[in-house]
Coordinates of C-alpha atoms in Angstrom, one line a residue:
M9 CA -32.8 102.9 90.3
D10 CA -30.8 105.0 93.1
N11 CA -33.9 104.5 94.9
L12 CA -33.5 100.6 95.3
S13 CA -29.9 100.6 95.9
E14 CA -31.0 102.6 99.0
A15 CA -33.9 100.3 100.0
L16 CA -32.0 96.9 98.5
E17 CA -28.5 98.4 101.2
K18 CA -31.2 99.5 103.9
L19 CA -32.6 95.5 103.4
K20 CA -29.3 94.1 104.1
L21 CA -28.6 95.9 107.3
G22 CA -32.5 95.9 108.4
S23 CA -33.4 92.1 107.3
T24 CA -31.7 91.6 110.6
D25 CA -32.8 94.1 112.8
S26 CA -36.5 94.1 114.0
A27 CA -36.9 97.5 112.4
T28 CA -40.2 95.8 110.4
D29 CA -41.6 99.6 109.7
S30 CA -38.3 100.3 107.8
V31 CA -37.6 96.2 106.1
E32 CA -41.4 96.9 105.1
S33 CA -40.6 100.7 103.3
C34 CA -37.7 99.0 101.7
L35 CA -39.8 95.9 100.5
D36 CA -42.7 98.0 99.2
C37 CA -39.9 99.7 97.1
L38 CA -38.6 96.6 95.7
L39 CA -42.3 96.1 94.7
K40 CA -42.5 99.4 92.5
A41 CA -38.6 98.8 91.0
L42 CA -40.1 95.4 89.9
E43 CA -43.4 96.1 88.8
N44 CA -41.9 99.1 86.4
N45 CA -39.0 97.3 85.2
N46 CA -38.8 93.9 86.6
T47 CA -35.6 92.3 84.4
E48 CA -33.7 95.3 85.6
A49 CA -34.6 95.2 89.4
S50 CA -34.1 91.1 89.7
V51 CA -30.4 91.6 88.2
K52 CA -30.2 94.7 90.8
I53 CA -31.5 92.1 93.2
Q54 CA -28.7 89.6 92.5
E55 CA -26.3 91.9 92.0
M56 CA -25.7 92.8 95.3
G57 CA -26.7 89.5 97.3
V58 CA -30.2 89.8 98.9
L59 CA -31.7 86.8 98.0
P60 CA -29.7 84.6 100.8
L61 CA -31.1 87.4 102.7
L62 CA -34.8 87.0 102.2
P63 CA -35.1 83.3 104.0
T64 CA -34.7 85.0 107.0
L65 CA -37.8 87.6 106.6
L66 CA -40.6 84.7 105.0
N67 CA -41.3 84.3 108.9
P68 CA -45.0 82.7 109.6
Q69 CA -45.7 85.3 112.5
S70 CA -44.5 88.3 110.5
T71 CA -46.7 90.1 108.8
C72 CA -44.1 91.7 106.4
T73 CA -44.0 87.5 105.1
P74 CA -46.6 88.5 102.0
K75 CA -44.8 91.0 100.6
V76 CA -41.7 88.4 100.7
A77 CA -43.1 85.7 98.8
N78 CA -44.9 88.7 96.8
I79 CA -41.3 89.5 95.9
I80 CA -39.8 86.3 95.2
A81 CA -42.9 85.6 92.4
E82 CA -41.6 88.4 90.6
V83 CA -37.8 87.8 90.2
A84 CA -39.0 83.9 89.8
K85 CA -40.8 85.2 86.1
N86 CA -37.2 85.7 85.3
E87 CA -35.9 82.5 84.0
F88 CA -31.9 83.3 85.2
M89 CA -33.4 83.9 88.0
R90 CA -34.5 80.5 89.5
S91 CA -31.7 78.9 89.4
P92 CA -30.4 81.4 92.3
C93 CA -33.6 81.6 94.0
V94 CA -33.2 77.9 94.8
E95 CA -29.4 78.3 95.6
A96 CA -30.5 80.7 97.7
G97 CA -32.4 78.4 100.4
L98 CA -35.5 80.1 99.4
I99 CA -38.2 76.6 98.7
P100 CA -37.2 75.1 102.3
P101 CA -39.1 78.1 103.8
L102 CA -41.6 78.6 101.5
V103 CA -43.2 74.8 101.3
Q104 CA -43.2 75.9 105.5
L105 CA -45.7 78.3 104.7
L106 CA -48.2 76.6 103.0
N107 CA -48.7 75.5 106.7
S108 CA -50.4 79.0 106.8
T109 CA -53.9 79.5 107.6
D110 CA -52.9 83.3 105.6
Q111 CA -55.0 83.8 102.5
E112 CA -52.8 86.0 101.1
V113 CA -49.3 84.3 102.2
L114 CA -50.9 80.9 101.1
L115 CA -51.6 83.3 97.0
Q116 CA -47.9 84.5 97.3
T117 CA -46.1 81.2 98.5
G118 CA -47.8 79.3 95.9
R119 CA -47.5 81.9 93.0
A120 CA -43.9 82.4 93.9
L121 CA -43.3 78.5 94.2
G122 CA -45.5 77.9 90.7
N123 CA -43.0 80.8 89.3
I124 CA -39.4 79.0 90.2
C125 CA -40.6 75.9 88.8
Y126 CA -41.4 77.0 86.0
D127 CA -39.4 75.7 83.1
S128 CA -37.1 74.9 86.2
H129 CA -35.3 71.4 87.0
E130 CA -33.7 72.4 90.1
G131 CA -36.8 74.6 90.9
R132 CA -39.4 71.4 90.3
S133 CA -36.1 69.3 92.6
A134 CA -35.6 71.9 95.6
V135 CA -39.6 71.5 95.6
D136 CA -39.6 67.3 95.4
L137 CA -37.5 67.4 98.0
A138 CA -39.8 69.7 100.7
G139 CA -42.5 68.0 100.0
G140 CA -44.3 71.1 98.6
A141 CA -46.4 70.0 96.0
Q142 CA -48.2 67.6 98.4
I143 CA -48.9 70.4 101.0
V144 CA -50.7 72.1 97.2
A145 CA -52.9 69.0 96.7
E146 CA -53.4 68.1 100.1
H147 CA -55.3 72.7 100.3
I148 CA -57.1 71.4 97.1
K149 CA -59.0 69.1 98.5
S150 CA -60.2 70.9 101.5
L151 CA -60.8 74.2 99.2
Y152 CA -62.6 72.3 96.0
Q153 CA -66.2 72.9 97.5
N154 CA -66.0 76.9 98.1
T155 CA -66.7 79.2 95.3
Q156 CA -65.5 82.5 96.9
P157 CA -63.9 84.7 94.8
E158 CA -61.2 84.4 96.7
N159 CA -60.4 80.9 97.2
E160 CA -61.1 79.9 93.5
K161 CA -58.6 83.0 93.0
L162 CA -55.8 80.8 95.4
L163 CA -57.3 77.4 93.8
T164 CA -56.2 79.0 90.5
V165 CA -52.8 79.7 91.6
F166 CA -52.4 76.0 93.5
C167 CA -53.8 74.6 90.3
G168 CA -51.4 76.7 88.1
M169 CA -48.5 75.9 90.1
L170 CA -48.7 72.3 90.5
M171 CA -49.2 72.0 86.2
N172 CA -45.8 74.6 86.6
Y173 CA -43.5 71.3 88.8
S174 CA -45.5 68.2 87.1
N175 CA -44.7 69.7 84.3
D176 CA -43.1 67.4 80.5
N177 CA -42.0 65.4 84.1
D178 CA -43.1 61.9 83.4
S179 CA -42.1 61.1 87.4
L180 CA -43.6 64.3 88.8
Q181 CA -47.1 63.9 86.6
A182 CA -47.0 60.1 88.4
Q183 CA -46.3 61.4 92.3
L184 CA -49.6 63.8 91.2
I185 CA -51.5 60.1 90.1
N186 CA -50.7 58.4 93.2
M187 CA -51.8 61.2 96.0
G188 CA -55.3 60.5 93.9
V189 CA -55.2 64.8 92.5
I190 CA -57.2 64.1 89.6
P191 CA -60.7 63.3 90.8
T192 CA -60.4 65.8 92.8
L193 CA -59.7 68.4 89.6
V194 CA -62.4 67.3 88.0
K195 CA -65.1 67.4 90.8
L196 CA -63.2 71.0 91.0
L197 CA -63.6 71.7 87.2
G198 CA -67.4 70.1 87.9
I199 CA -68.3 73.1 90.7
H200 CA -65.8 76.2 89.2
S201 CA -66.8 75.4 84.9
H202 CA -68.7 79.5 85.7
N203 CA -64.1 80.7 85.9
T204 CA -62.4 81.0 83.4
A205 CA -59.0 81.4 84.8
L206 CA -59.3 77.9 87.0
T207 CA -61.3 76.0 84.4
E208 CA -57.9 77.1 82.0
M209 CA -56.0 75.5 84.6
C210 CA -57.2 72.7 84.7
L211 CA -57.9 71.8 81.1
I212 CA -53.6 72.5 81.2
A213 CA -53.3 70.2 83.9
F214 CA -55.6 67.8 82.4
G215 CA -53.9 67.7 79.5
N216 CA -50.2 67.4 81.1
L217 CA -51.5 64.1 83.2
A218 CA -54.2 62.9 80.2
E219 CA -50.2 61.9 78.4
L220 CA -48.8 59.6 81.0
E221 CA -51.0 56.1 80.9
S222 CA -51.3 55.4 84.5
S223 CA -53.5 58.9 84.6
K224 CA -56.3 57.0 82.2
E225 CA -57.5 54.9 84.8
Q226 CA -58.1 57.2 87.6
F227 CA -59.5 59.3 84.9
A228 CA -62.6 56.2 83.5
S229 CA -63.1 56.3 87.2
T230 CA -64.3 60.2 87.2
N231 CA -67.5 61.7 85.1
I232 CA -64.8 63.7 83.8
S233 CA -66.2 62.6 80.2
E234 CA -69.5 64.5 81.5
E235 CA -68.0 67.7 82.8
L236 CA -65.6 68.3 79.4
V237 CA -68.9 67.4 77.1
R238 CA -70.5 70.2 79.1
L239 CA -67.5 72.5 78.6
F240 CA -67.5 71.9 75.2
Q241 CA -71.0 72.9 74.5
K242 CA -70.9 76.2 76.5
Q243 CA -67.5 77.3 74.1
T244 CA -68.1 80.0 71.8
E245 CA -63.8 81.0 71.1
H246 CA -62.0 78.7 69.1
E247 CA -58.9 78.8 71.5
K248 CA -61.5 77.3 73.9
K249 CA -62.3 74.8 72.1
E250 CA -58.8 73.9 70.5
M251 CA -57.9 73.5 75.0
I252 CA -60.4 71.2 75.6
F253 CA -59.7 68.6 72.3
E254 CA -55.7 68.6 74.1
V255 CA -57.7 67.3 76.6
L256 CA -60.2 65.3 74.5
A257 CA -57.6 63.0 72.2
P258 CA -55.1 62.0 74.8
L259 CA -58.1 60.4 76.8
A260 CA -59.7 59.0 73.9
E261 CA -57.0 56.4 73.5
N262 CA -58.2 54.5 76.1
D263 CA -61.4 52.1 75.2
V264 CA -63.4 52.0 78.6
I265 CA -63.2 57.0 78.2
K266 CA -64.5 56.4 74.2
L267 CA -67.7 54.8 75.4
Q268 CA -67.7 57.3 78.0
L269 CA -67.1 60.5 76.0
V270 CA -69.8 58.4 73.7
E271 CA -72.3 58.3 75.8
A272 CA -72.3 62.1 77.3
G273 CA -72.8 63.5 73.8
L274 CA -69.0 64.0 72.4
V275 CA -69.9 63.0 69.3
E276 CA -72.7 65.1 68.7
C277 CA -70.6 67.7 69.9
L278 CA -68.2 67.3 67.1
L279 CA -70.9 66.6 63.9
D280 CA -71.6 69.9 64.9
V281 CA -68.0 72.0 65.0
V282 CA -67.9 69.6 61.2
A283 CA -71.0 71.2 59.9
H284 CA -69.8 75.0 60.9
T285 CA -66.8 75.2 60.0
V286 CA -66.5 72.9 56.7
D287 CA -67.2 75.5 54.5
G288 CA -65.2 77.4 55.9
E289 CA -61.5 79.4 55.3
R290 CA -60.2 80.9 58.0
E291 CA -57.1 78.6 59.5
E292 CA -59.0 78.6 62.9
D293 CA -61.8 76.3 60.6
I294 CA -59.6 74.4 59.2
A295 CA -57.6 73.4 62.3
Q296 CA -61.4 72.7 64.3
L297 CA -61.8 70.8 61.3
K298 CA -59.5 68.3 61.5
T299 CA -59.1 68.0 65.3
A300 CA -63.3 67.7 65.6
S301 CA -63.4 65.1 62.6
D302 CA -59.7 62.9 64.2
L303 CA -61.3 62.6 67.1
M304 CA -64.6 61.3 65.4
V305 CA -62.7 58.7 64.0
L306 CA -60.5 57.8 67.6
L307 CA -63.4 57.5 69.0
L308 CA -64.6 54.2 66.8
L309 CA -60.9 52.2 67.6
G310 CA -63.1 51.5 70.3
D311 CA -65.0 48.0 70.0
E312 CA -68.1 49.3 72.5
S313 CA -68.3 52.9 71.0
M314 CA -67.8 52.0 67.4
Q315 CA -70.4 49.8 67.9
K316 CA -73.0 51.9 70.0
L317 CA -72.6 54.7 67.3
F318 CA -73.4 51.8 64.0
E319 CA -77.2 51.2 65.4
G320 CA -76.7 48.3 63.3
G321 CA -75.6 51.2 60.2
K322 CA -79.3 53.2 60.6
G323 CA -77.5 55.6 63.3
S324 CA -77.9 58.6 62.7
V325 CA -74.0 59.4 63.5
F326 CA -73.1 56.7 61.0
Q327 CA -75.8 57.8 58.0
R328 CA -73.4 61.5 58.5
V329 CA -70.4 60.1 58.3
L330 CA -71.2 58.4 55.2
S331 CA -71.9 62.0 53.9
W332 CA -68.3 63.2 55.2
I333 CA -67.2 60.8 51.5
P334 CA -68.3 62.5 48.8
S335 CA -67.6 65.8 50.4
H336 CA -65.5 68.9 48.6
N337 CA -63.1 68.9 51.2
H338 CA -59.8 66.3 51.4
Q339 CA -60.0 66.3 55.1
L340 CA -63.4 65.1 55.6
Q341 CA -62.9 62.9 53.1
L342 CA -60.5 61.4 55.1
A343 CA -62.1 60.7 58.0
G344 CA -65.1 59.4 56.2
A345 CA -63.3 56.5 54.7
L346 CA -61.1 56.2 58.1
A347 CA -64.3 56.0 59.9
I348 CA -65.9 53.4 57.7
A349 CA -62.5 51.2 57.9
N350 CA -63.5 51.3 61.5
F351 CA -66.4 50.1 61.4
A352 CA -66.0 47.6 59.3
R353 CA -64.3 45.5 61.6
N354 CA -66.9 42.6 62.4
D355 CA -68.6 40.9 59.8
G356 CA -72.2 41.7 60.0
N357 CA -71.0 45.4 60.0
C358 CA -68.8 44.9 56.3
I359 CA -72.0 42.6 55.2
H360 CA -74.3 45.5 55.9
M361 CA -72.4 48.3 54.5
V362 CA -71.9 46.1 51.3
D363 CA -75.2 45.8 50.6
T364 CA -75.9 49.0 51.4
G365 CA -73.9 50.5 48.9
I366 CA -70.9 51.8 50.4
V367 CA -68.0 50.2 47.8
Q368 CA -69.9 52.4 44.8
K369 CA -69.5 56.0 47.6
L370 CA -65.2 54.6 48.1
L371 CA -64.7 53.6 44.4
E372 CA -66.4 56.9 43.2
L373 CA -63.6 58.6 46.1
L374 CA -61.1 56.4 44.8
D375 CA -62.1 58.2 40.9
R376 CA -61.8 61.8 42.3
H377 CA -57.9 60.4 43.9
V378 CA -56.8 58.9 40.8
E379 CA -55.4 62.3 39.5
E380 CA -55.7 64.9 42.1
G381 CA -53.8 61.7 44.1
N382 CA -54.0 62.8 48.0
V383 CA -51.8 60.0 49.4
T384 CA -54.1 60.2 53.0
V385 CA -57.5 59.4 51.2
Q386 CA -56.2 56.8 49.0
H387 CA -54.3 55.5 51.9
A388 CA -57.4 55.3 54.1
A389 CA -60.3 54.2 50.6
L390 CA -57.9 51.1 49.9
S391 CA -58.3 50.6 54.0
A392 CA -61.6 50.4 53.8
L393 CA -62.0 48.6 50.9
R394 CA -59.3 45.8 52.0
N395 CA -61.2 45.3 55.9
L396 CA -65.2 45.7 53.7
A397 CA -63.4 42.8 51.6
I398 CA -62.6 40.0 54.7
P399 CA -66.0 38.5 55.0
V400 CA -66.2 35.8 52.3
V401 CA -69.9 36.5 51.3
N402 CA -68.5 40.2 50.5
K403 CA -65.7 39.5 47.8
S404 CA -67.8 38.0 44.6
K405 CA -70.2 41.2 45.6
M406 CA -67.0 43.5 45.5
L407 CA -65.5 41.8 42.1
S408 CA -69.0 42.4 41.1
A409 CA -68.7 46.2 41.2
G410 CA -65.1 46.5 40.0
V411 CA -63.2 47.0 42.6
A412 CA -60.2 45.4 41.9
D413 CA -60.1 47.7 38.3
V414 CA -60.3 51.3 40.2
V415 CA -57.1 49.7 42.6
L416 CA -55.1 48.7 39.7
K417 CA -54.9 52.6 38.3
F418 CA -53.1 53.1 41.6
L419 CA -50.4 50.5 40.7
Q420 CA -48.1 53.0 39.0
S421 CA -47.8 54.4 43.0
E422 CA -44.7 55.9 44.6
M423 CA -46.4 55.6 47.8
P424 CA -45.5 52.2 50.0
P425 CA -48.4 53.0 52.5
V426 CA -50.2 53.1 49.1
Q427 CA -48.6 49.8 47.7
F428 CA -49.0 48.6 51.3
K429 CA -52.7 49.2 51.5
L430 CA -53.5 47.6 47.9
L431 CA -51.5 44.5 48.0
G432 CA -53.5 44.4 51.1
T433 CA -57.8 44.8 49.1
L434 CA -55.8 42.7 46.8
R435 CA -55.2 39.9 48.3
M436 CA -58.5 39.8 50.5
L437 CA -60.3 40.6 47.3
I438 CA -59.5 36.4 45.3
D439 CA -58.9 34.6 48.7
T440 CA -61.0 31.8 47.9
Q441 CA -62.6 33.2 44.2
A442 CA -60.7 31.6 41.4
E443 CA -62.2 33.4 38.5
A444 CA -60.7 36.7 39.7
A445 CA -57.6 35.0 40.5
D446 CA -57.5 34.3 37.3
Q447 CA -58.1 37.3 35.9
L448 CA -55.6 39.6 37.3
G449 CA -53.0 36.4 37.6
T450 CA -53.0 36.4 33.7
N451 CA -52.4 40.3 34.4
G452 CA -49.0 40.4 33.1
K453 CA -48.9 44.1 34.0
L454 CA -49.5 43.4 37.6
V455 CA -47.5 40.2 37.6
E456 CA -45.0 42.7 37.0
R457 CA -44.9 45.2 39.8
L458 CA -45.3 42.7 42.6
V459 CA -42.0 41.2 41.0
E460 CA -40.5 44.4 41.3
W461 CA -42.4 45.1 44.8
C462 CA -40.7 41.8 45.8
E463 CA -37.1 43.7 45.5
A464 CA -38.5 46.5 48.1
K465 CA -35.7 45.8 50.6
D466 CA -37.2 49.3 52.2
H467 CA -40.8 48.4 52.8
A468 CA -40.8 45.1 54.6
G469 CA -44.3 45.5 54.1
V470 CA -44.6 45.7 50.4
M471 CA -42.2 43.3 50.2
G472 CA -44.1 41.4 52.0
E473 CA -47.2 41.1 50.4
S474 CA -46.3 41.3 47.0
N475 CA -45.0 37.6 47.5
R476 CA -48.4 36.7 49.6
L477 CA -50.4 38.5 46.5
L478 CA -48.0 36.3 44.2
S479 CA -48.7 33.1 46.2
A480 CA -52.4 34.2 46.8
L481 CA -53.1 34.6 42.5
I482 CA -51.3 30.6 42.3
R483 CA -53.3 29.2 45.4
H484 CA -56.7 30.5 44.3
S485 CA -56.4 29.8 40.3
K486 CA -55.0 26.5 39.9
S487 CA -54.5 28.4 37.0
K488 CA -51.5 27.2 34.3
E489 CA -51.7 30.3 32.7
V490 CA -51.6 32.4 35.8
V491 CA -48.5 29.7 36.9
R492 CA -46.4 30.6 33.0
T493 CA -47.5 34.6 33.5
V494 CA -45.4 34.4 37.1
I495 CA -42.8 32.0 35.2
Q496 CA -42.4 34.7 32.4
G497 CA -42.7 37.5 34.8
G498 CA -39.4 36.3 37.4
G499 CA -41.5 35.7 40.1
V500 CA -39.9 32.3 40.8
K501 CA -37.2 33.2 42.7
H502 CA -39.7 35.5 45.1
L503 CA -41.8 32.6 46.7
V504 CA -38.2 30.2 47.5
T505 CA -37.2 33.4 49.0
M506 CA -40.4 33.7 50.7
A507 CA -40.0 29.9 51.2
T508 CA -37.4 30.5 53.8
S509 CA -39.7 33.8 55.7
E510 CA -39.6 33.8 60.0
H511 CA -43.5 33.6 59.3
M512 CA -45.1 30.4 59.3
I513 CA -47.7 31.3 57.1
M514 CA -45.8 33.2 54.5
Q515 CA -43.4 30.3 54.3
N516 CA -46.4 27.5 54.0
E517 CA -48.2 30.1 50.9
A518 CA -44.9 30.1 49.3
L519 CA -44.2 26.2 49.4
V520 CA -48.1 25.5 48.6
A521 CA -48.0 27.6 45.7
L522 CA -44.3 26.1 44.6
G523 CA -46.6 23.3 44.8
L524 CA -48.8 24.0 42.3
I525 CA -45.8 25.5 39.8
A526 CA -44.5 22.1 39.9
A527 CA -48.3 20.6 39.0
L528 CA -48.9 22.4 36.8
D529 CA -45.8 22.9 34.3
L530 CA -42.2 21.6 36.0
V531 CA -40.9 21.6 32.7
A532 CA -41.3 25.9 32.0
A533 CA -40.0 26.7 36.1
E534 CA -37.0 24.1 36.3
K535 CA -34.6 26.3 35.5
D536 CA -35.7 29.2 38.4
F537 CA -36.3 26.3 40.8
V538 CA -32.3 25.3 39.7
G539 CA -31.3 29.3 39.9
A540 CA -33.5 29.4 43.2
N541 CA -31.8 26.1 44.8
L542 CA -34.9 25.7 45.6
V543 CA -34.2 21.7 46.0
S544 CA -31.4 22.9 49.3
V545 CA -33.6 25.4 50.8
L546 CA -36.2 22.1 50.3
H547 CA -33.6 19.7 52.3
K548 CA -32.7 23.3 55.7
L549 CA -36.9 23.1 56.2
L550 CA -37.4 19.3 56.4
S551 CA -33.7 19.1 58.8
D552 CA -34.9 21.6 61.1
E553 CA -36.7 21.0 63.6
R554 CA -38.2 24.4 64.5
S555 CA -40.3 24.3 61.2
A556 CA -44.1 23.2 61.9
P557 CA -46.2 20.4 60.9
E558 CA -47.8 21.7 58.0
I559 CA -43.6 23.4 56.9
K560 CA -42.7 19.8 56.4
Y561 CA -45.5 18.4 55.2
N562 CA -45.6 20.6 52.3
S563 CA -41.7 20.5 51.4
M564 CA -42.5 16.8 51.0
I565 CA -45.2 17.3 49.0
L566 CA -43.0 19.6 47.1
I567 CA -39.9 16.7 46.7
C568 CA -41.8 14.6 45.1
S569 CA -43.3 16.7 43.2
V570 CA -39.7 17.6 41.3
M571 CA -38.8 14.5 40.9
G572 CA -39.6 14.9 37.5
S573 CA -38.0 16.9 36.9
E574 CA -34.0 15.6 35.9
P575 CA -31.3 18.2 37.1
L576 CA -33.2 18.5 40.0
H577 CA -33.7 14.6 40.8
K578 CA -29.9 14.6 40.4
E579 CA -30.1 17.8 43.0
V580 CA -32.4 16.0 45.4
Q581 CA -30.4 12.2 45.7
G582 CA -27.3 14.6 46.3
L583 CA -28.2 15.8 49.3
A584 CA -29.4 12.4 50.8
F585 CA -32.5 13.3 51.4
I586 CA -34.2 9.9 52.2
D587 CA -32.2 10.2 55.1
V588 CA -34.0 12.7 57.1
V589 CA -37.4 11.7 55.5
S590 CA -37.2 8.8 56.9
K591 CA -36.4 10.3 60.8
L592 CA -39.8 11.8 60.1
R593 CA -41.3 9.0 60.1
A594 CA -41.4 8.7 63.7
H595 CA -42.8 12.4 63.5
E596 CA -46.1 12.6 67.1
N597 CA -48.0 14.7 64.1
K598 CA -49.4 11.8 61.6
T599 CA -50.6 13.4 58.5
V600 CA -46.5 14.5 58.5
S601 CA -46.0 10.7 59.2
H602 CA -48.2 9.4 57.3
Q603 CA -46.2 11.9 53.9
A604 CA -43.1 11.0 55.5
S605 CA -43.8 7.3 54.5
L606 CA -45.2 8.3 50.9
T607 CA -42.3 10.1 50.4
E608 CA -39.6 7.7 51.2
Q609 CA -40.9 5.0 49.2
R610 CA -40.9 7.6 46.1
L611 CA -37.5 8.7 46.8
T612 CA -36.3 4.8 47.2
A613 CA -38.2 3.6 43.9
Q614 CA -36.5 6.4 42.2
S615 CA -33.5 6.1 43.6

């Protein structure tokens, strides 16, 4: 340390002097001290005020310049030294040095700028202001085809510098994208895939840039998919595979890239990873299995990539994914069920899958999880069943297979995501299926639970689906028994509230169900209708100009239906419905104007 102090003193004197030899020996002493104890030496350098002297030593013509840049690079490894480096005015002369043709000067300058930018807002801003990133990007463009070891070392430093410069900073990442670094880096990866250090730098840079939506289009115009798949196939180490996965995941969110990845053979790589890790107990096996199966599911979210892998239900990938469902591994069960839900995104696929017995596999999976209770698996399997139940031809087949009975086993679940999917699955199943709607609608336990969930204010999705299923049970069964069950269960008030929903489709479903209740058992429903202020709700819907034609039409049908009840009739008279209805005779929608005439006659006749 004494030698260091002495060298620093000499440097302070010599930096203005041209005695290059003495300056050079001082710099050697500094580098040795930094090598021995970087932190301590850096503190000393700062304390003795040497940093502000360094800009004058960063002279492109001087032989000392690479050593000075090296010292700055070493000093900037310490977080506490980065801002002082910026304040000492080191950035502009360093950026100037990027125009040098000397390989060693470029290497040490790239290191110095990269280290100053690491996790330092001030460092990045100063480099941005001095235009450093643009020059480095140009260097990479002109050098990327050169495979000499010295050149690869320089490219590694430059890629690292751009990575530190833009890490976690959207605007600087966008700046690099606009400079066109993505196509250059992709080409670089293809040429230098044998160089581990450079490949890793490239991957980290891709990981940074791929998070930005604007980068996806540029990535899609390159052969990044082929390069990454080729690189993945060569890897044996877990860490390296993870690095590639971290780039693949954000890229695979883009539908064009999804298809490119499928065409490049990524799926086969993923299936391989799954096969090798499914029985593994090491943490890294479990992590890789999860990443690979999650990525597989993500690829299936693109319509084209999904259809390509489905191959009319005969695709080997589709068959392999099916085999995950009976697996003993929860992660694979989950991925398998999610994959089926993703394949089940068009009628043709759904019909084929139901005809080939997939429903049975999903029911067996759900049965295993009634007791084991893995919520994510329950949710995924129910999602798959819900999607499969959308085509009309599948509904009766799925009901015959006992889907409703298995789904009802989860009625006691306290998990909102499971409740939501359970409700959606039952609603899809009974659509146009009168017998099933009748059976479920007279199930007191189910109706009781639906009424309870209709009040789940904290979970809007569950609340909405419960109301819709309650309404669907009545609409599709048209059964007096179902209506009675709903009235006894206390469901009427919820359907009246549903009629005031902000979603027109829900308003309409509620009004049709209420119309059926009034038509099938007005006497039993009368008290609930009065208690829920049904008549004033209908008055509001008819008076509101924003109400859709079908809402107005069904509200008038309902008014006519409740006129048979004395207390409700009185309420109708008390609210001057005739004025509102007579205005609707001039409505542009013929069905509405015709119903307005009929309703007006009814109101006049019974007033």
